[in-house]
CSV table of C-alpha atoms in Angstrom, one decimal:
chain,number,residue,atom,x,y,z
A,1,MET,CA,147.6,122.6,111.1
A,2,SER,CA,147.5,118.9,110.6
A,3,ASN,CA,145.5,117.4,107.8
A,4,VAL,CA,143.8,114.9,110.2
A,5,ASP,CA,140.6,116.4,111.5
A,6,VAL,CA,139.3,115.3,114.9
A,7,VAL,CA,135.7,115.4,116.1
A,8,VAL,CA,133.9,114.9,119.4
A,9,THR,CA,131.5,112.0,119.2
A,10,GLY,CA,130.8,111.2,122.9
A,11,LEU,CA,130.3,113.1,126.1
A,12,GLY,CA,130.0,111.9,129.7
A,13,ALA,CA,130.0,113.6,133.1
A,14,THR,CA,129.1,113.4,136.7
A,15,THR,CA,129.2,116.8,138.5
A,16,PRO,CA,127.8,118.8,141.3
A,17,LEU,CA,124.9,119.8,139.0
A,18,GLY,CA,123.9,116.3,137.8
A,19,GLY,CA,124.8,112.7,137.4
A,20,ASP,CA,125.1,112.9,133.6
A,21,VAL,CA,125.7,115.4,130.8
A,22,ALA,CA,122.1,116.2,130.1
A,23,SER,CA,121.1,117.0,133.7
A,24,THR,CA,124.4,119.0,134.2
A,25,TRP,CA,123.7,121.0,131.1
A,26,ASP,CA,120.1,121.7,132.0
A,27,ALA,CA,121.1,122.9,135.4
A,28,MET,CA,123.8,125.1,133.9
A,29,LEU,CA,121.4,126.7,131.5
A,30,ALA,CA,119.0,127.4,134.4
A,31,GLY,CA,121.8,129.0,136.3
A,32,HIS,CA,121.7,126.6,139.3
A,33,SER,CA,124.5,126.5,141.8
A,34,GLY,CA,126.0,123.1,142.9
A,35,VAL,CA,127.6,124.6,145.9
A,36,GLY,CA,126.3,123.8,149.4
A,37,PRO,CA,127.3,123.7,153.0
A,38,LEU,CA,129.7,121.0,154.2
A,39,THR,CA,127.8,119.5,157.1
A,40,GLN,CA,130.3,116.7,157.9
A,41,GLU,CA,131.7,116.8,161.5
A,42,TRP,CA,135.2,117.3,160.1
A,43,ALA,CA,134.2,120.6,158.5
A,44,GLU,CA,133.3,122.3,161.8
A,45,GLN,CA,136.9,123.2,162.5
A,46,LEU,CA,137.7,124.5,159.0
A,47,PRO,CA,137.7,128.1,157.9
A,48,VAL,CA,136.0,126.9,154.7
A,49,ARG,CA,132.7,125.0,155.2
A,50,ILE,CA,131.3,125.0,151.7
A,51,GLY,CA,131.9,122.8,148.6
A,52,ALA,CA,130.3,121.4,145.5
A,53,LEU,CA,129.6,117.7,146.0
A,54,LEU,CA,128.4,115.3,143.4
A,55,LYS,CA,124.7,115.5,142.8
A,56,VAL,CA,124.5,111.7,142.4
A,57,ASP,CA,126.9,109.7,144.6
A,58,PRO,CA,128.9,107.0,142.7
A,59,SER,CA,127.6,104.4,145.1
A,60,GLU,CA,124.2,104.8,143.5
A,61,VAL,CA,125.6,103.8,140.2
A,62,ILE,CA,128.4,101.3,140.9
A,63,ASP,CA,127.8,98.2,142.9
A,64,ARG,CA,129.1,97.9,146.5
A,65,VAL,CA,131.7,95.2,146.0
A,66,LYS,CA,133.3,97.0,143.0
A,67,MET,CA,133.3,100.3,145.0
A,68,ARG,CA,135.6,98.6,147.5
A,69,ARG,CA,138.3,98.5,144.9
A,70,LEU,CA,137.8,102.1,143.6
A,71,ASP,CA,138.9,105.4,144.9
A,72,ARG,CA,136.1,107.9,144.6
A,73,ALA,CA,137.9,109.7,141.7
A,74,GLU,CA,138.2,106.3,139.9
A,75,ALA,CA,134.5,105.5,140.3
A,76,MET,CA,133.6,108.9,139.0
A,77,ALA,CA,135.9,108.5,136.0
A,78,ILE,CA,134.4,105.2,135.1
A,79,ILE,CA,130.8,106.6,135.3
A,80,ALA,CA,131.7,109.5,133.0
A,81,ALA,CA,133.7,107.4,130.6
A,82,LYS,CA,130.9,104.8,130.3
A,83,GLU,CA,128.4,107.5,129.5
A,84,ALA,CA,130.7,109.0,126.9
A,85,TRP,CA,131.3,105.6,125.4
A,86,ALA,CA,127.6,104.8,125.1
A,87,ASP,CA,126.9,108.3,123.7
A,88,ALA,CA,129.5,107.7,121.0
A,89,GLY,CA,127.9,104.5,120.0
A,90,LEU,CA,131.2,102.7,119.7
A,91,ALA,CA,130.2,99.6,121.6
A,92,GLY,CA,130.0,96.8,119.1
A,93,SER,CA,131.1,99.0,116.3
A,94,GLY,CA,134.0,96.8,115.4
A,95,LEU,CA,136.6,99.4,116.6
A,96,ASP,CA,140.1,97.7,116.8
A,97,PRO,CA,141.0,97.9,120.5
A,98,GLU,CA,144.6,98.5,119.4
A,99,ARG,CA,143.4,101.8,117.9
A,100,LEU,CA,141.7,103.0,121.1
A,101,ALA,CA,143.7,105.1,123.6
A,102,VAL,CA,142.9,106.7,126.9
A,103,SER,CA,144.2,110.2,127.9
A,104,TYR,CA,142.8,110.8,131.3
A,105,GLY,CA,144.1,112.5,134.4
A,106,SER,CA,143.5,113.9,137.8
A,107,GLY,CA,145.0,116.9,139.6
A,108,ILE,CA,145.6,115.2,142.9
A,109,GLY,CA,144.9,111.5,142.4
A,110,GLY,CA,143.6,109.0,145.0
A,111,ALA,CA,144.1,111.3,148.0
A,112,LEU,CA,140.9,110.1,149.7
A,113,THR,CA,142.2,106.6,149.7
A,114,LEU,CA,145.6,107.6,150.9
A,115,LEU,CA,144.1,109.5,153.8
A,116,GLU,CA,141.6,106.9,154.7
A,117,GLN,CA,144.1,104.1,154.6
A,118,ASP,CA,146.5,106.1,156.7
A,119,ASP,CA,143.8,106.5,159.3
A,120,ILE,CA,143.4,102.7,159.3
A,121,LEU,CA,147.2,102.2,159.5
A,122,GLU,CA,147.4,104.5,162.5
A,123,LYS,CA,144.3,103.1,164.2
A,124,SER,CA,144.5,99.3,163.5
A,125,GLY,CA,148.0,98.6,162.1
A,126,PRO,CA,149.4,97.6,158.8
A,127,ARG,CA,147.6,94.2,158.4
A,128,ARG,CA,144.3,96.1,158.2
A,129,VAL,CA,145.4,98.3,155.3
A,130,SER,CA,143.4,97.3,152.2
A,131,PRO,CA,145.2,95.2,149.6
A,132,HIS,CA,143.5,97.5,147.1
A,133,THR,CA,145.2,100.6,148.5
A,134,VAL,CA,147.9,101.1,145.9
A,135,PRO,CA,145.8,100.7,142.7
A,136,MET,CA,143.3,103.0,144.4
A,137,LEU,CA,145.7,105.8,145.1
A,138,MET,CA,148.0,105.7,142.1
A,139,PRO,CA,147.5,108.7,139.9
A,140,ASN,CA,147.2,106.6,136.8
A,141,GLY,CA,144.3,104.7,138.4
A,142,PRO,CA,141.4,106.5,136.7
A,143,ALA,CA,143.0,106.3,133.3
A,144,ALA,CA,143.8,102.6,133.8
A,145,TRP,CA,140.3,101.7,135.0
A,146,ILE,CA,138.8,103.4,131.9
A,147,GLY,CA,141.2,101.4,129.8
A,148,ILE,CA,140.1,98.2,131.4
A,149,GLU,CA,136.4,99.1,131.2
A,150,LEU,CA,136.6,99.9,127.4
A,151,GLY,CA,139.4,97.4,126.6
A,152,ALA,CA,141.6,100.1,125.3
A,153,GLN,CA,145.0,98.8,124.0
A,154,ALA,CA,146.6,101.8,122.3
A,155,GLY,CA,148.1,103.0,125.5
A,156,VAL,CA,146.7,104.6,128.6
A,157,ARG,CA,148.2,108.1,129.3
A,158,ALA,CA,147.7,109.6,132.7
A,159,MET,CA,148.0,113.3,132.8
A,160,ALA,CA,148.8,115.4,135.9
A,161,SER,CA,149.0,119.2,135.5
A,162,ALA,CA,147.0,120.4,138.4
A,163,CYS,CA,143.9,122.5,137.3
A,164,ALA,CA,145.0,122.2,133.7
A,165,THR,CA,144.9,118.4,133.7
A,166,GLY,CA,141.5,117.9,131.9
A,167,ALA,CA,142.3,120.3,129.1
A,168,GLU,CA,145.8,118.9,128.7
A,169,ALA,CA,144.4,115.4,128.5
A,170,VAL,CA,142.1,116.6,125.6
A,171,ALA,CA,145.1,118.3,123.9
A,172,LEU,CA,147.1,115.1,124.2
A,173,GLY,CA,144.2,113.1,122.7
A,174,LEU,CA,144.2,115.5,119.7
A,175,ASP,CA,147.9,114.9,119.3
A,176,LEU,CA,147.6,111.1,119.5
A,177,ILE,CA,145.0,111.0,116.7
A,178,ARG,CA,146.9,113.5,114.5
A,179,ALA,CA,150.1,111.5,115.0
A,180,GLY,CA,148.3,108.3,113.9
A,181,ARG,CA,148.7,106.5,117.2
A,182,ALA,CA,145.0,106.0,117.7
A,183,ASP,CA,141.6,106.4,115.8
A,184,VAL,CA,139.7,107.0,119.0
A,185,VAL,CA,140.7,108.5,122.3
A,186,LEU,CA,138.7,108.7,125.5
A,187,ALA,CA,140.0,111.9,127.1
A,188,GLY,CA,139.1,113.8,130.2
A,189,SER,CA,139.8,114.0,133.9
A,190,THR,CA,138.4,113.4,137.4
A,191,GLU,CA,138.8,114.9,140.9
A,192,ALA,CA,137.5,113.9,144.3
A,193,VAL,CA,139.3,115.6,147.1
A,194,VAL,CA,136.6,117.2,149.2
A,195,HIS,CA,138.3,116.3,152.4
A,196,PRO,CA,139.6,118.4,155.3
A,197,LEU,CA,143.3,118.0,154.4
A,198,PRO,CA,143.2,119.5,150.8
A,199,ILE,CA,140.7,122.1,152.0
A,200,ALA,CA,142.9,123.1,154.9
A,201,GLY,CA,145.9,123.3,152.5
A,202,PHE,CA,144.1,125.5,150.0
A,203,ALA,CA,142.6,127.5,152.8
A,204,SER,CA,146.1,128.1,154.3
A,205,MET,CA,147.1,129.5,150.9
A,206,ARG,CA,144.1,131.9,151.3
A,207,ALA,CA,142.9,130.7,147.9
A,208,MET,CA,139.4,129.6,148.9
A,209,SER,CA,136.2,131.5,149.4
A,210,THR,CA,135.0,131.7,153.1
A,211,ARG,CA,131.5,132.9,152.2
A,212,ASN,CA,130.2,130.1,154.4
A,213,ASP,CA,126.9,131.7,155.1
A,214,GLU,CA,126.0,132.0,151.4
A,215,PRO,CA,127.3,128.8,149.6
A,216,GLU,CA,125.4,129.4,146.4
A,217,ARG,CA,126.8,132.9,146.1
A,218,ALA,CA,130.4,132.0,147.0
A,219,SER,CA,131.7,131.2,143.5
A,220,ARG,CA,131.6,134.6,141.8
A,221,PRO,CA,134.2,135.0,139.0
A,222,TRP,CA,135.0,138.6,138.0
A,223,ASP,CA,132.6,140.0,140.7
A,224,LYS,CA,134.1,142.7,142.9
A,225,ASN,CA,133.3,140.8,146.0
A,226,ARG,CA,134.9,137.5,145.0
A,227,ASP,CA,137.1,136.0,147.7
A,228,GLY,CA,138.5,132.8,146.3
A,229,PHE,CA,137.4,129.6,144.7
A,230,VAL,CA,135.0,127.0,145.9
A,231,LEU,CA,136.2,123.4,145.8
A,232,GLY,CA,134.1,121.0,143.7
A,233,GLU,CA,134.3,117.3,142.7
A,234,GLY,CA,133.4,115.6,139.5
A,235,ALA,CA,134.5,113.9,136.3
A,236,GLY,CA,134.2,114.6,132.6
A,237,ALA,CA,134.9,112.3,129.6
A,238,ILE,CA,135.1,113.2,125.9
A,239,VAL,CA,135.3,110.7,123.0
A,240,LEU,CA,137.7,112.2,120.4
A,241,GLU,CA,137.6,110.5,117.0
A,242,ARG,CA,139.4,110.9,113.7
A,243,ALA,CA,136.8,112.7,111.5
A,244,ASP,CA,136.9,110.2,108.6
A,245,HIS,CA,136.5,107.3,111.1
A,246,ALA,CA,133.4,108.9,112.6
A,247,ALA,CA,132.0,109.7,109.2
A,248,ALA,CA,132.5,106.1,108.0
A,249,ARG,CA,130.4,104.7,110.7
A,250,GLY,CA,127.8,107.5,110.5
A,251,ALA,CA,128.5,108.8,114.0
A,252,ARG,CA,126.8,111.9,115.4
A,253,VAL,CA,129.3,114.7,115.8
A,254,HIS,CA,128.9,117.1,118.8
A,255,ALA,CA,131.6,119.5,117.7
A,256,ARG,CA,135.1,119.5,116.1
A,257,LEU,CA,138.3,119.8,118.1
A,258,LEU,CA,140.2,122.3,116.0
A,259,GLY,CA,143.4,122.9,118.0
A,260,GLY,CA,145.2,123.1,121.2
A,261,GLY,CA,148.0,125.1,122.8
A,262,ILE,CA,150.1,124.1,125.8
A,263,THR,CA,152.7,126.3,127.4
A,264,SER,CA,154.4,126.7,130.8
A,265,ASP,CA,155.3,129.9,132.6
A,266,GLY,CA,158.6,128.8,134.0
A,267,TYR,CA,157.9,131.5,136.6
A,268,ASP,CA,156.4,130.4,140.0
A,269,ILE,CA,155.0,127.2,141.5
A,270,VAL,CA,151.6,128.7,142.3
A,271,GLN,CA,151.5,132.4,141.1
A,272,PRO,CA,150.5,132.8,137.4
A,273,ASP,CA,152.6,135.2,135.4
A,274,PRO,CA,150.9,138.5,136.3
A,275,GLU,CA,150.9,139.6,132.6
A,276,CYS,CA,149.4,136.2,131.6
A,277,LYS,CA,152.3,135.7,129.2
A,278,GLY,CA,152.2,132.0,129.3
A,279,GLY,CA,148.4,132.0,128.9
A,280,ILE,CA,148.6,134.4,125.9
A,281,ARG,CA,151.1,132.1,124.2
A,282,ALA,CA,148.9,129.0,124.8
A,283,MET,CA,145.8,130.9,123.4
A,284,LYS,CA,147.8,132.1,120.4
A,285,MET,CA,149.2,128.7,119.8
A,286,ALA,CA,145.8,127.1,119.9
A,287,ILE,CA,144.4,129.6,117.5
A,288,LYS,CA,147.3,129.1,115.0
A,289,ASP,CA,146.9,125.3,115.5
A,290,SER,CA,143.3,125.6,114.5
A,291,GLY,CA,144.0,127.5,111.3
A,292,LEU,CA,141.9,130.4,112.6
A,293,THR,CA,142.5,133.9,113.7
A,294,GLY,CA,141.5,135.7,116.9
A,295,ALA,CA,138.6,137.2,115.1
A,296,ASP,CA,137.0,133.8,114.6
A,297,ILE,CA,136.8,133.0,118.3
A,298,GLN,CA,133.4,134.1,119.4
A,299,HIS,CA,133.2,132.6,122.9
A,300,VAL,CA,135.6,131.7,125.7
A,301,ASN,CA,134.8,129.3,128.6
A,302,ALA,CA,137.3,131.0,130.9
A,303,HIS,CA,139.4,129.4,133.6
A,304,ALA,CA,138.2,132.2,136.0
A,305,THR,CA,138.1,130.5,139.3
A,306,SER,CA,136.8,133.5,141.4
A,307,THR,CA,140.2,134.4,142.9
A,308,PRO,CA,141.0,138.1,143.2
A,309,VAL,CA,144.2,137.9,141.0
A,310,GLY,CA,143.7,135.1,138.6
A,311,ASP,CA,140.4,136.2,137.1
A,312,MET,CA,141.8,139.5,135.9
A,313,GLY,CA,145.1,138.2,134.6
A,314,GLU,CA,143.1,136.0,132.2
A,315,ILE,CA,141.1,139.0,130.9
A,316,ILE,CA,144.4,140.7,130.0
A,317,GLY,CA,145.3,137.5,128.2
A,318,ILE,CA,142.1,137.0,126.3
A,319,LYS,CA,142.2,140.6,125.0
A,320,ALA,CA,145.9,140.2,123.9
A,321,ALA,CA,145.4,136.8,122.2
A,322,ILE,CA,141.9,137.1,120.8
A,323,GLY,CA,140.5,140.6,121.1
A,324,SER,CA,137.6,142.3,122.8
A,325,HIS,CA,134.8,140.6,120.9
A,326,PRO,CA,134.3,137.1,122.5
A,327,ILE,CA,131.5,136.5,124.9
A,328,LEU,CA,132.9,135.0,128.1
A,329,THR,CA,131.5,132.7,130.7
A,330,SER,CA,132.8,130.9,133.8
A,331,THR,CA,130.7,127.9,134.5
A,332,LYS,CA,132.7,127.5,137.8
A,333,SER,CA,130.3,130.1,139.2
A,334,MET,CA,127.8,127.2,139.2
A,335,THR,CA,130.0,124.0,139.6
A,336,GLY,CA,132.7,125.3,141.8
A,337,HIS,CA,136.3,124.5,140.8
A,338,LEU,CA,136.8,120.9,140.0
A,339,LEU,CA,140.6,121.3,139.9
A,340,GLY,CA,142.0,118.6,137.6
A,341,ALA,CA,138.5,117.8,136.2
A,342,ALA,CA,137.7,121.5,135.4
A,343,GLY,CA,139.1,121.4,131.9
A,344,ALA,CA,137.1,118.3,131.0
A,345,LEU,CA,133.8,119.6,132.3
A,346,GLU,CA,134.4,123.0,130.8
A,347,SER,CA,135.3,121.5,127.4
A,348,ILE,CA,132.0,119.7,127.5
A,349,ALA,CA,130.2,123.1,128.3
A,350,THR,CA,132.1,124.7,125.4
A,351,ILE,CA,131.1,121.8,123.0
A,352,LEU,CA,127.5,122.0,124.1
A,353,ALA,CA,127.5,125.8,123.7
A,354,LEU,CA,128.5,125.3,120.1
A,355,ARG,CA,126.1,122.5,119.4
A,356,GLU,CA,123.1,124.2,121.0
A,357,GLY,CA,123.9,127.8,120.2
A,358,VAL,CA,123.6,128.9,123.8
A,359,ILE,CA,126.2,130.1,126.2
A,360,PRO,CA,125.7,129.0,129.8
A,361,PRO,CA,125.6,131.9,132.4
A,362,THR,CA,128.1,133.2,134.9
A,363,ILE,CA,126.0,133.5,138.0
A,364,ASN,CA,126.7,135.8,140.9
A,365,LEU,CA,128.3,138.5,138.7
A,366,ASP,CA,126.3,141.1,140.5
A,367,ASP,CA,128.9,143.9,140.7
A,368,PRO,CA,131.5,143.3,138.1
A,369,ASP,CA,135.2,144.3,138.7
A,370,GLU,CA,135.7,147.6,136.9
A,371,ARG,CA,138.7,146.0,135.1
A,372,LEU,CA,136.3,143.6,133.4
A,373,ASP,CA,135.8,145.2,130.0
A,374,LEU,CA,134.7,142.1,128.1
A,375,GLU,CA,131.2,140.9,127.6
A,376,VAL,CA,130.1,138.1,129.9
A,377,ALA,CA,126.9,136.0,129.8
A,378,ALA,CA,126.0,137.2,133.2
A,379,HIS,CA,123.1,135.7,135.2
A,380,LYS,CA,121.3,134.2,132.3
A,381,ALA,CA,122.2,131.8,129.5
A,382,ARG,CA,122.8,133.7,126.2
A,383,THR,CA,121.6,132.6,122.8
A,384,ALA,CA,124.5,132.9,120.4
A,385,GLU,CA,125.2,131.2,117.1
A,386,ILE,CA,128.9,130.6,117.5
A,387,GLN,CA,131.2,128.8,115.1
A,388,ALA,CA,134.3,128.6,117.2
A,389,ALA,CA,135.0,128.8,120.9
A,390,MET,CA,137.9,128.5,123.3
A,391,ASN,CA,138.3,126.7,126.6
A,392,ASN,CA,141.1,127.9,128.9
A,393,SER,CA,142.7,126.0,131.8
A,394,PHE,CA,145.6,127.1,134.0
A,395,GLY,CA,147.2,125.1,136.8
A,396,PHE,CA,149.6,125.3,139.7
A,397,GLY,CA,153.1,124.8,138.4
A,398,GLY,CA,152.5,127.3,135.6
A,399,HIS,CA,150.6,125.0,133.2
A,400,ASN,CA,148.6,126.8,130.5
A,401,VAL,CA,146.3,125.0,128.1
A,402,ALA,CA,143.9,126.4,125.5
A,403,LEU,CA,141.6,124.3,123.4
A,404,ILE,CA,139.5,125.4,120.4
A,405,PHE,CA,136.3,123.7,119.4
A,406,GLY,CA,134.3,124.4,116.2
A,407,LYS,CA,130.7,123.9,115.3
A,408,ALA,CA,130.1,120.5,113.8
B,25,MET,CA,134.0,76.4,170.0
B,26,ALA,CA,132.2,77.1,166.8
B,27,THR,CA,130.9,74.2,164.7
B,28,ARG,CA,132.0,73.6,161.1
B,29,ALA,CA,128.6,74.8,160.0
B,30,GLU,CA,128.9,78.0,162.1
B,31,ILE,CA,132.4,78.7,160.7
B,32,THR,CA,131.2,78.1,157.1
B,33,SER,CA,128.3,80.5,157.7
B,34,GLY,CA,130.7,83.1,159.1
B,35,LEU,CA,133.0,82.7,156.1
B,36,ALA,CA,130.0,83.1,153.8
B,37,GLU,CA,129.2,86.4,155.5
B,38,ILE,CA,132.8,87.6,154.9
B,39,LEU,CA,132.8,86.4,151.3
B,40,GLU,CA,129.6,88.3,150.6
B,41,GLU,CA,130.9,91.5,152.2
B,42,VAL,CA,134.3,91.6,150.5
B,43,ALA,CA,133.7,89.8,147.2
B,44,GLY,CA,130.0,89.8,146.6
B,45,VAL,CA,129.7,86.0,146.8
B,46,ASN,CA,126.1,84.7,147.2
B,47,PRO,CA,126.0,83.0,150.6
B,48,ASP,CA,123.9,80.2,149.1
B,49,ASP,CA,126.9,79.3,146.9
B,50,VAL,CA,129.3,78.8,149.8
B,51,ALA,CA,129.9,75.2,150.7
B,52,GLU,CA,132.9,73.2,152.0
B,53,GLU,CA,133.8,71.7,148.7
B,54,LYS,CA,133.9,75.0,146.8
B,55,SER,CA,137.2,76.4,145.7
B,56,PHE,CA,137.7,80.1,146.5
B,57,THR,CA,139.3,80.9,143.1
B,58,ASP,CA,137.7,78.5,140.7
B,59,ASP,CA,134.1,78.2,142.1
B,60,LEU,CA,133.6,81.5,144.0
B,61,ASP,CA,135.7,83.8,141.8
B,62,VAL,CA,137.6,85.2,144.7
B,63,ASP,CA,140.8,86.8,143.3
B,64,SER,CA,144.1,87.1,145.2
B,65,LEU,CA,143.5,90.6,146.6
B,66,SER,CA,140.0,89.7,147.8
B,67,MET,CA,141.5,86.5,149.4
B,68,VAL,CA,143.8,88.8,151.4
B,69,GLU,CA,140.7,90.6,152.7
B,70,VAL,CA,138.9,87.4,153.4
B,71,VAL,CA,141.8,86.1,155.5
B,72,VAL,CA,142.2,89.3,157.5
B,73,ALA,CA,138.4,89.5,158.2
B,74,ALA,CA,138.4,85.8,159.2
B,75,GLU,CA,141.3,86.3,161.6
B,76,GLU,CA,139.3,89.0,163.3
B,77,LYS,CA,136.0,87.2,163.3
B,78,PHE,CA,137.3,83.8,164.6
B,79,GLY,CA,140.3,85.1,166.7
B,80,VAL,CA,142.8,83.0,164.7
B,81,LYS,CA,146.1,83.9,163.1
B,82,ILE,CA,146.4,82.7,159.5
B,83,PRO,CA,150.0,83.1,158.4
B,84,ASP,CA,150.7,84.0,154.7
B,85,ASN,CA,152.4,80.7,154.1
B,86,GLU,CA,149.3,78.9,155.3
B,87,VAL,CA,146.9,80.8,153.0
B,88,GLN,CA,148.2,79.1,149.8
B,89,ASN,CA,147.0,75.8,151.3
B,90,LEU,CA,143.5,77.0,151.8
B,91,LYS,CA,142.1,76.1,148.4
B,92,THR,CA,138.5,75.3,149.4
B,93,VAL,CA,136.1,76.7,151.9
B,94,GLY,CA,136.5,73.3,153.8
B,95,ASP,CA,140.3,73.8,154.0
B,96,ALA,CA,139.7,77.2,155.7
B,97,VAL,CA,137.1,75.7,158.0
B,98,THR,CA,139.4,72.9,159.1
B,99,TYR,CA,142.3,75.4,159.7
B,100,ILE,CA,140.1,77.7,161.7
B,101,GLU,CA,138.5,74.8,163.7
B,102,ALA,CA,142.0,73.5,164.6
B,103,ASN,CA,143.5,76.9,165.5
B,104,HIS,CA,140.9,79.1,167.1
């Protein structure tokens, strides 16, 4: 364990449950679903016609002219980052911009721009393609925009590790501060790919729920009748800060970031290792990095996406790495799966669970899979004074990331 | 044939749409970059939109000569 402690001093989000952290958290505790029908004309031909769209559209927050230069994922990233920045109270604090870094990613990047501009190219020719196309579709765009908005000069790192992106960005932020490369890191991730092409691709893999008649009941991690994940969009942002830096300016601390573990399966491009070996190594690595033992981890915000195979593999992993005592939840039951942004949003849920002493529920767990032999905060939020909690994220490509947060 | 005033007003609409310029600020003597804060990428959008609106072709090597709104009006007046 490093002797540099890192704390969380700012949170920001825009999600299918709310346009900021407070409204998202309130909706989570109330067990609301952010999933609804996709009523766009393009959805009619798809096998999957449900999704979790943002509660507050970015165009309601960012002015029209600026939106012309932003991919939807970039706009969402800016909204989340600005909220986190304001929450941290760092504006005007005298922070040296050369000590401020960004570690921010996306699973897929500016796909909506790529697809939209390709339509323009096909229909109207190359001269009509927007001059903003490249900065809108480049995968480092969200990180770079945040860097510009905040004036960060200690480097802008853009992560891409599929559905583990958000968690990996947070883990990298921890490393950057421990290595002395920054005092403050804006970390997180964004994803905006609710579009027929990515949906068709995931649906062709038979990875998505087709419970089109019951959108709110479609995302049901660990339930016997789960039939795949529900695609969501959103962004999360977390301000990580060296603990003594935060203390010196009297900052409010939401939680401590105690450790991280990153491993890769080296096994298959989409299938997780069936014995969760890589996931177990990531969880054990994170626990060791935190200076804790498995017995200390009282809560896990699980990756659990509502797919038949993945949900149960993680259960095997949690039991092997931690034990049978932690109370689990999967907030994806309410938000859908935000792909690259999942790890950021779920880190925020984990941090708030520690801060508030309440675990958000897993909705739709009506008929648990009989192999689920761990306790889940099913249906209703659960009051629990927890000292340390883990957030897991796994991604296509065999990425496994575990983060451990501790009560402030 | 559009008058200079009509072309100026058409450019003002385009500038508002692509760069958020207040139409009241648009006048022939105004510089796109210095007065109206139109950056190089937005200028590309203005040119493409003006080509469509006025039925002109504005070659890239001509764009650098269009420093002011008046320069653009003169070019469009002469070529559309």
